[in-house]
mmCIF file of C-alpha atoms in Angstrom:
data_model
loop_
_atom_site.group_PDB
_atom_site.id
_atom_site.type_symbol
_atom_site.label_atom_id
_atom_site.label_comp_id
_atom_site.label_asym_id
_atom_site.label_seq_id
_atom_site.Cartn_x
_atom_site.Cartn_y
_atom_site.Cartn_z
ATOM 1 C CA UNK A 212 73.003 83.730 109.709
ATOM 2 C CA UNK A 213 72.838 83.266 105.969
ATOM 3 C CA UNK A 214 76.541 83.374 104.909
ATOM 4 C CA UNK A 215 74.848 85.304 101.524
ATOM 5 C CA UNK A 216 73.774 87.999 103.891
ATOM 6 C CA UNK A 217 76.449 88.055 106.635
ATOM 7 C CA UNK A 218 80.427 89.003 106.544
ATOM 8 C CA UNK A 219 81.750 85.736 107.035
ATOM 9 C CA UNK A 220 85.251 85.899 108.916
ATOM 10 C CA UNK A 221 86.992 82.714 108.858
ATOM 11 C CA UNK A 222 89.265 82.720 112.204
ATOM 12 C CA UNK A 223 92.309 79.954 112.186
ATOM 13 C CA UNK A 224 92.309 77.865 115.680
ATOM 14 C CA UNK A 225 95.899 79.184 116.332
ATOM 15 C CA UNK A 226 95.034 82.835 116.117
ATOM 16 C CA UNK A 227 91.945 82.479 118.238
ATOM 17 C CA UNK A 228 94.031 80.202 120.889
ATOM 18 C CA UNK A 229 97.118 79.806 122.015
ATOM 19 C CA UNK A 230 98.283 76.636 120.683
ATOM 20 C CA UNK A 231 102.320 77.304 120.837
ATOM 21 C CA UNK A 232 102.859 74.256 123.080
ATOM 22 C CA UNK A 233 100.360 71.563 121.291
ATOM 23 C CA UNK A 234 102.252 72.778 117.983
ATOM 24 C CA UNK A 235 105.944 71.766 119.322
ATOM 25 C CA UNK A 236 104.073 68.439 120.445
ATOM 26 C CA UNK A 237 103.262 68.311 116.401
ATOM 27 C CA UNK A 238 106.714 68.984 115.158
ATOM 28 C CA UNK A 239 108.487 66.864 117.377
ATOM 29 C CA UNK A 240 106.539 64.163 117.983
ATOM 30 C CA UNK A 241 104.531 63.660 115.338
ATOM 31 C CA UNK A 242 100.450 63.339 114.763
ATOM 32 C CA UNK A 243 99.615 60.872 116.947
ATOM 33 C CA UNK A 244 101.287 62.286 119.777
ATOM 34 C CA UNK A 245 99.852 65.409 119.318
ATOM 35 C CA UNK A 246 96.274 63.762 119.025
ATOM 36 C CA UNK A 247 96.489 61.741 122.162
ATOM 37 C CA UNK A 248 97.588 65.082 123.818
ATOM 38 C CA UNK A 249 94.286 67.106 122.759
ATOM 39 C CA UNK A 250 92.797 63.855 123.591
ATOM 40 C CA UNK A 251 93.872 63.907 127.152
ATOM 41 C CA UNK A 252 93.809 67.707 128.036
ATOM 42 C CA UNK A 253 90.270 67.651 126.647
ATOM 43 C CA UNK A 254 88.577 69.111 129.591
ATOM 44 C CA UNK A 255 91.076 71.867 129.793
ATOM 45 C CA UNK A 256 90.349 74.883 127.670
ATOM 46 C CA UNK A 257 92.913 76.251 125.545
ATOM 47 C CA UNK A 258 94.690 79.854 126.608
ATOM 48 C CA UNK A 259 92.938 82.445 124.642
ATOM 49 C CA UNK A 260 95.061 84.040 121.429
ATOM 50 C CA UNK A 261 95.417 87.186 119.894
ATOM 51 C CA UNK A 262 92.179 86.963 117.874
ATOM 52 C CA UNK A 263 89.827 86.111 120.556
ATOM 53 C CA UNK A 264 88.912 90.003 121.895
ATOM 54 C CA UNK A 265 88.494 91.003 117.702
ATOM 55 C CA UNK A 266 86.154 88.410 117.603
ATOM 56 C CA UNK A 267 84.278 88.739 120.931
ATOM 57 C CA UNK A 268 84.306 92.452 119.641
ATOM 58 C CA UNK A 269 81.951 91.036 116.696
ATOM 59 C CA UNK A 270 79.564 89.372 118.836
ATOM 60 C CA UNK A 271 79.566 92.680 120.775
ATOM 61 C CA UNK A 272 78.127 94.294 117.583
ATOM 62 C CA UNK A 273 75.936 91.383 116.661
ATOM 63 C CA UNK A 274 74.363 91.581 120.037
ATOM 64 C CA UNK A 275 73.946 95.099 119.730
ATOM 65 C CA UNK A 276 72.246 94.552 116.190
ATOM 66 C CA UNK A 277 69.744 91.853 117.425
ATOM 67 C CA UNK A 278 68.784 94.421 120.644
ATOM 68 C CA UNK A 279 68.199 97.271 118.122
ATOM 69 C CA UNK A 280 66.517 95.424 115.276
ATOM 70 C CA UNK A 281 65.345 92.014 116.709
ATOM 71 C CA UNK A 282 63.874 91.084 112.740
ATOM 72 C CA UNK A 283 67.417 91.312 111.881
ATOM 73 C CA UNK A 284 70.125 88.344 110.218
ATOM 74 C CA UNK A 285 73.459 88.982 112.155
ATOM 75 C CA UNK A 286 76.097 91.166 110.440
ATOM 76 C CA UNK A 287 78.608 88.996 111.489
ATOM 77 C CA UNK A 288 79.263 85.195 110.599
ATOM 78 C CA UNK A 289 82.323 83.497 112.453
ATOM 79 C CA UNK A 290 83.695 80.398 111.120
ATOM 80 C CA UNK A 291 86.534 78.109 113.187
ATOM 81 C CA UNK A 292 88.959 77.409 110.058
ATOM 82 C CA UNK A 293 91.557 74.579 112.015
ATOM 83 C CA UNK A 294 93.200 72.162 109.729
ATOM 84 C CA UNK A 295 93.464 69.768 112.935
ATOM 85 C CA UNK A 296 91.689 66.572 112.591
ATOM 86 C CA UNK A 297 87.926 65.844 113.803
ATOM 87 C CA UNK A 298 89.546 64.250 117.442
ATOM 88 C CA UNK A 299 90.934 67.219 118.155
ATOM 89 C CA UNK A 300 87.335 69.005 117.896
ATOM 90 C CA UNK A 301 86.295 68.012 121.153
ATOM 91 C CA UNK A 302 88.734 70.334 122.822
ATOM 92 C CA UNK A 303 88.218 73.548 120.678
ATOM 93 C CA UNK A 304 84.704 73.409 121.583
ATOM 94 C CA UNK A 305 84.848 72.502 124.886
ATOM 95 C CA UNK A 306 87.518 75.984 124.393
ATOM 96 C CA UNK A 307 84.701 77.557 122.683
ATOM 97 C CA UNK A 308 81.874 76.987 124.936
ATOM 98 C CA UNK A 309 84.474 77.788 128.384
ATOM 99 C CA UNK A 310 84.823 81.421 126.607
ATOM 100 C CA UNK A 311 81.132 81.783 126.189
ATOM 101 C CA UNK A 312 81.702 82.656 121.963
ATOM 102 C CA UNK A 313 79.276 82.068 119.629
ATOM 103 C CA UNK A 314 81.089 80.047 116.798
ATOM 104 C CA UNK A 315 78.371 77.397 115.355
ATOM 105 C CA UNK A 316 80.453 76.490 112.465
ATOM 106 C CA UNK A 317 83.418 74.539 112.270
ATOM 107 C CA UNK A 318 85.434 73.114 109.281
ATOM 108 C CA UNK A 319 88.243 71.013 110.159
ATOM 109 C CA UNK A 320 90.401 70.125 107.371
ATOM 110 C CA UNK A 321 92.443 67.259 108.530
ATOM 111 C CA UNK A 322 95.710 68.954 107.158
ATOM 112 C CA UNK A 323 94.458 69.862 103.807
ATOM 113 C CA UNK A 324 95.242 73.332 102.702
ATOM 114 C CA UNK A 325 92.008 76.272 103.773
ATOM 115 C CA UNK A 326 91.525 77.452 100.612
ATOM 116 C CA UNK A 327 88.576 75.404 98.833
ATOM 117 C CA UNK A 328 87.198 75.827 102.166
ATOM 118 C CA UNK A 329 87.523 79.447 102.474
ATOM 119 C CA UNK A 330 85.628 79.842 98.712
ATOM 120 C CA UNK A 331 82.895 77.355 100.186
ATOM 121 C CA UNK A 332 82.606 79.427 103.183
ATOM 122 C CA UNK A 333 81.489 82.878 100.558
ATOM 123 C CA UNK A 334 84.725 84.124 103.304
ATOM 124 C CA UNK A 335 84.947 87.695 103.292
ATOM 125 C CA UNK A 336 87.958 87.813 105.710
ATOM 126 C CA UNK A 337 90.765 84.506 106.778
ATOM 127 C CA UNK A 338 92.327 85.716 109.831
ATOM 128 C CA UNK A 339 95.739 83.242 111.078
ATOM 129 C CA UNK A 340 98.641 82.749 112.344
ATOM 130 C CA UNK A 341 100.289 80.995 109.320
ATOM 131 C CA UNK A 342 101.582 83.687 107.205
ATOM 132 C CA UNK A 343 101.874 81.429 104.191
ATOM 133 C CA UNK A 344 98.600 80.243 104.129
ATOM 134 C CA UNK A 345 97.426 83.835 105.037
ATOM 135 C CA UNK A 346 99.410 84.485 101.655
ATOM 136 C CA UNK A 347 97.608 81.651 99.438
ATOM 137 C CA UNK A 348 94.249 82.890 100.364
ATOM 138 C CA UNK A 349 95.225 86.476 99.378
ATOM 139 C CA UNK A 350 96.836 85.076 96.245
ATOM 140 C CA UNK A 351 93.063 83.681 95.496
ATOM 141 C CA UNK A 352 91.217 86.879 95.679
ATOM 142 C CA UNK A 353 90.239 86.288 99.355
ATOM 143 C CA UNK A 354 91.072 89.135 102.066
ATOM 144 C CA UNK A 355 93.253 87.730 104.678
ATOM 145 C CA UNK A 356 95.870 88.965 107.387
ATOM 146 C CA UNK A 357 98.272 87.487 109.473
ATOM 147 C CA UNK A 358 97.963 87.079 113.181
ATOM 148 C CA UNK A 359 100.731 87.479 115.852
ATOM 149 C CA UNK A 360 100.575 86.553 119.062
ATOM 150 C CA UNK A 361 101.725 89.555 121.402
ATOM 151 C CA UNK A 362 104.631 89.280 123.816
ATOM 152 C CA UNK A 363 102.339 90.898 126.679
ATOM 153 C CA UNK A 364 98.615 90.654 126.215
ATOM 154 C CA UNK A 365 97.462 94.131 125.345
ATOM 155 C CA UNK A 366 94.578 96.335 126.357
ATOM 156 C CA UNK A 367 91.806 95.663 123.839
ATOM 157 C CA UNK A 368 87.856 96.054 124.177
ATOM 158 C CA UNK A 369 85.982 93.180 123.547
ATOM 159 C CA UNK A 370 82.830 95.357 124.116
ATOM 160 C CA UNK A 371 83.859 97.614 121.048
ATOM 161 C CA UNK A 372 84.661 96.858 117.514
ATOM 162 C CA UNK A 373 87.733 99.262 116.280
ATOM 163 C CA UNK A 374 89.253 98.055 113.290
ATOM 164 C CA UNK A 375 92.102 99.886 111.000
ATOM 165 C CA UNK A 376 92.816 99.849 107.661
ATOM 166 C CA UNK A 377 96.034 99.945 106.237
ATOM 167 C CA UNK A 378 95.720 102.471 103.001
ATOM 168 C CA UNK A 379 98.786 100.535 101.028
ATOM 169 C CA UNK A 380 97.758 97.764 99.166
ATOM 170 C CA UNK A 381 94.717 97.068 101.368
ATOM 171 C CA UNK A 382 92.039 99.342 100.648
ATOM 172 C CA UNK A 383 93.449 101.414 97.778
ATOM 173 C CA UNK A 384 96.005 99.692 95.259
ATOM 174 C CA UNK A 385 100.051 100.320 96.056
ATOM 175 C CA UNK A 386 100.789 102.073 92.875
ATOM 176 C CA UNK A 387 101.965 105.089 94.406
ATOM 177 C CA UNK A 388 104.171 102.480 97.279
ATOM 178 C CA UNK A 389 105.741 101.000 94.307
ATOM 179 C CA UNK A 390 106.648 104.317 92.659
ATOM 180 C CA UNK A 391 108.602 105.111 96.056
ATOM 181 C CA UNK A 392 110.423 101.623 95.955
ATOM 182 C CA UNK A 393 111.392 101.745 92.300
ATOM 183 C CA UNK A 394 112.148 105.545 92.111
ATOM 184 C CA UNK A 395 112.294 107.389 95.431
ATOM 185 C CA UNK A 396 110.464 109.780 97.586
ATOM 186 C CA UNK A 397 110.491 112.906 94.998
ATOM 187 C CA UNK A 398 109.400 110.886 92.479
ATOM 188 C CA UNK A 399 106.477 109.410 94.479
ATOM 189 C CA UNK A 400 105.802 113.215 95.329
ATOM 190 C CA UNK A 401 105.809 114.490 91.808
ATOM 191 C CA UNK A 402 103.303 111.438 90.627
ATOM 192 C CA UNK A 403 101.080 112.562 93.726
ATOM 193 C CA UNK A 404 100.931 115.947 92.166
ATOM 194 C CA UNK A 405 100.080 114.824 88.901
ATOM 195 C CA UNK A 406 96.994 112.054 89.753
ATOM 196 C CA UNK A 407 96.133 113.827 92.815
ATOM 197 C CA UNK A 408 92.283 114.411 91.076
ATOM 198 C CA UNK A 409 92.514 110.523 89.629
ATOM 199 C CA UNK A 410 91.398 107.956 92.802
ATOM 200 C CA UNK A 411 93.536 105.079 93.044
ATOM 201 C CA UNK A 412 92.496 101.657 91.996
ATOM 202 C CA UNK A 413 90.704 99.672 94.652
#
């Protein structure tokens, strides 16, 4: 896809696997230890994460789009964001490949920070487990959200895209949240009353 054309959805390695156990490797140990790790468990795919059904979800609807309109870019544009270093890459796509998903581009950023990356990338939406550098890329204009990895792995359709929308200070501004935190819930109601004709800032 043309990343002009397509939603671009940058997906962080440790949301779309579960990396828990490679990551204490990292902290105790060290880089190198964690490196010859990945290097010797190669062959064996990573556990799937939290963000692997959203994003099998999108190829869902890409496949969908292609059936119905074969002349068609994809909507959909999935990037692998993993600041992990290039010998580590051998494993996520041998991951990649074992879960059949359709992730062409990788950028691997050797332990620099996402964010040039994400602008390079035209990203429409950062998706990780790292809630602070979930927070940088929001701080940068860039829509992001945090990740968690569920205690139980849930019921979700990787056949069907269902996404929600939090109102607050995702789609619509938080003015009205922030009248409620500084003044209380009959202020908040009163203000309602008085904009209720005037839309709230994007």
């Amino acid at each position: 896809p043309k990343p002009e054309n397509a939603i671009t959805i940058a997906v962080s390695s440790r949301a779309l696997f579960r990396m828990e156990e490679e990551q204490k490797i990292y902290e105790e140990q060290g880089v190198e230890a964690y490196v010859k790790y990945q290097l010797d468990h190669e062959n064996e795919p990573f556990l799937p994460g939290a963000a692997i059904a959203f994003v099998k979800a999108l190829e869902a609807v890409n496949a969908q789009l292609r059936e119905l309109y074969p002349d068609s870019e994809e909507l959909f544009d999935i990037v692998l964001m993993t600041n992990n270093h290039a010998q580590v890459g051998v494993r996520l796509i041998n991951s990649i490949n074992h879960y059949g998903l359709f992730i062409e581009r990788f950028c691997m950023t050797g332990g620099n920070s996402p964010i040039c990356y994400l602008k390079a990338y035209h990203t429409n939406l950062y998706l990780s487990s790292d809630a602070e550098k979930v927070s940088g890329a929001i701080e940068e204009g860039i829509a992001a959200a945090t990740i968690f990895s569920p205690s139980r792995d849930p019921e979700v359709s990787e056949q069907q895209l269902r996404v929600a929308f939090d109102g607050d200070a995702v789609l619509f501004s938080d003015e009205s949240e922030q009248i409620v935190k500084a003044h209380g819930l009959d202020m908040f109601f009163e203000h309602e009353k008085a904009h209720e004709n005037k839309p709230l800032a994007q």
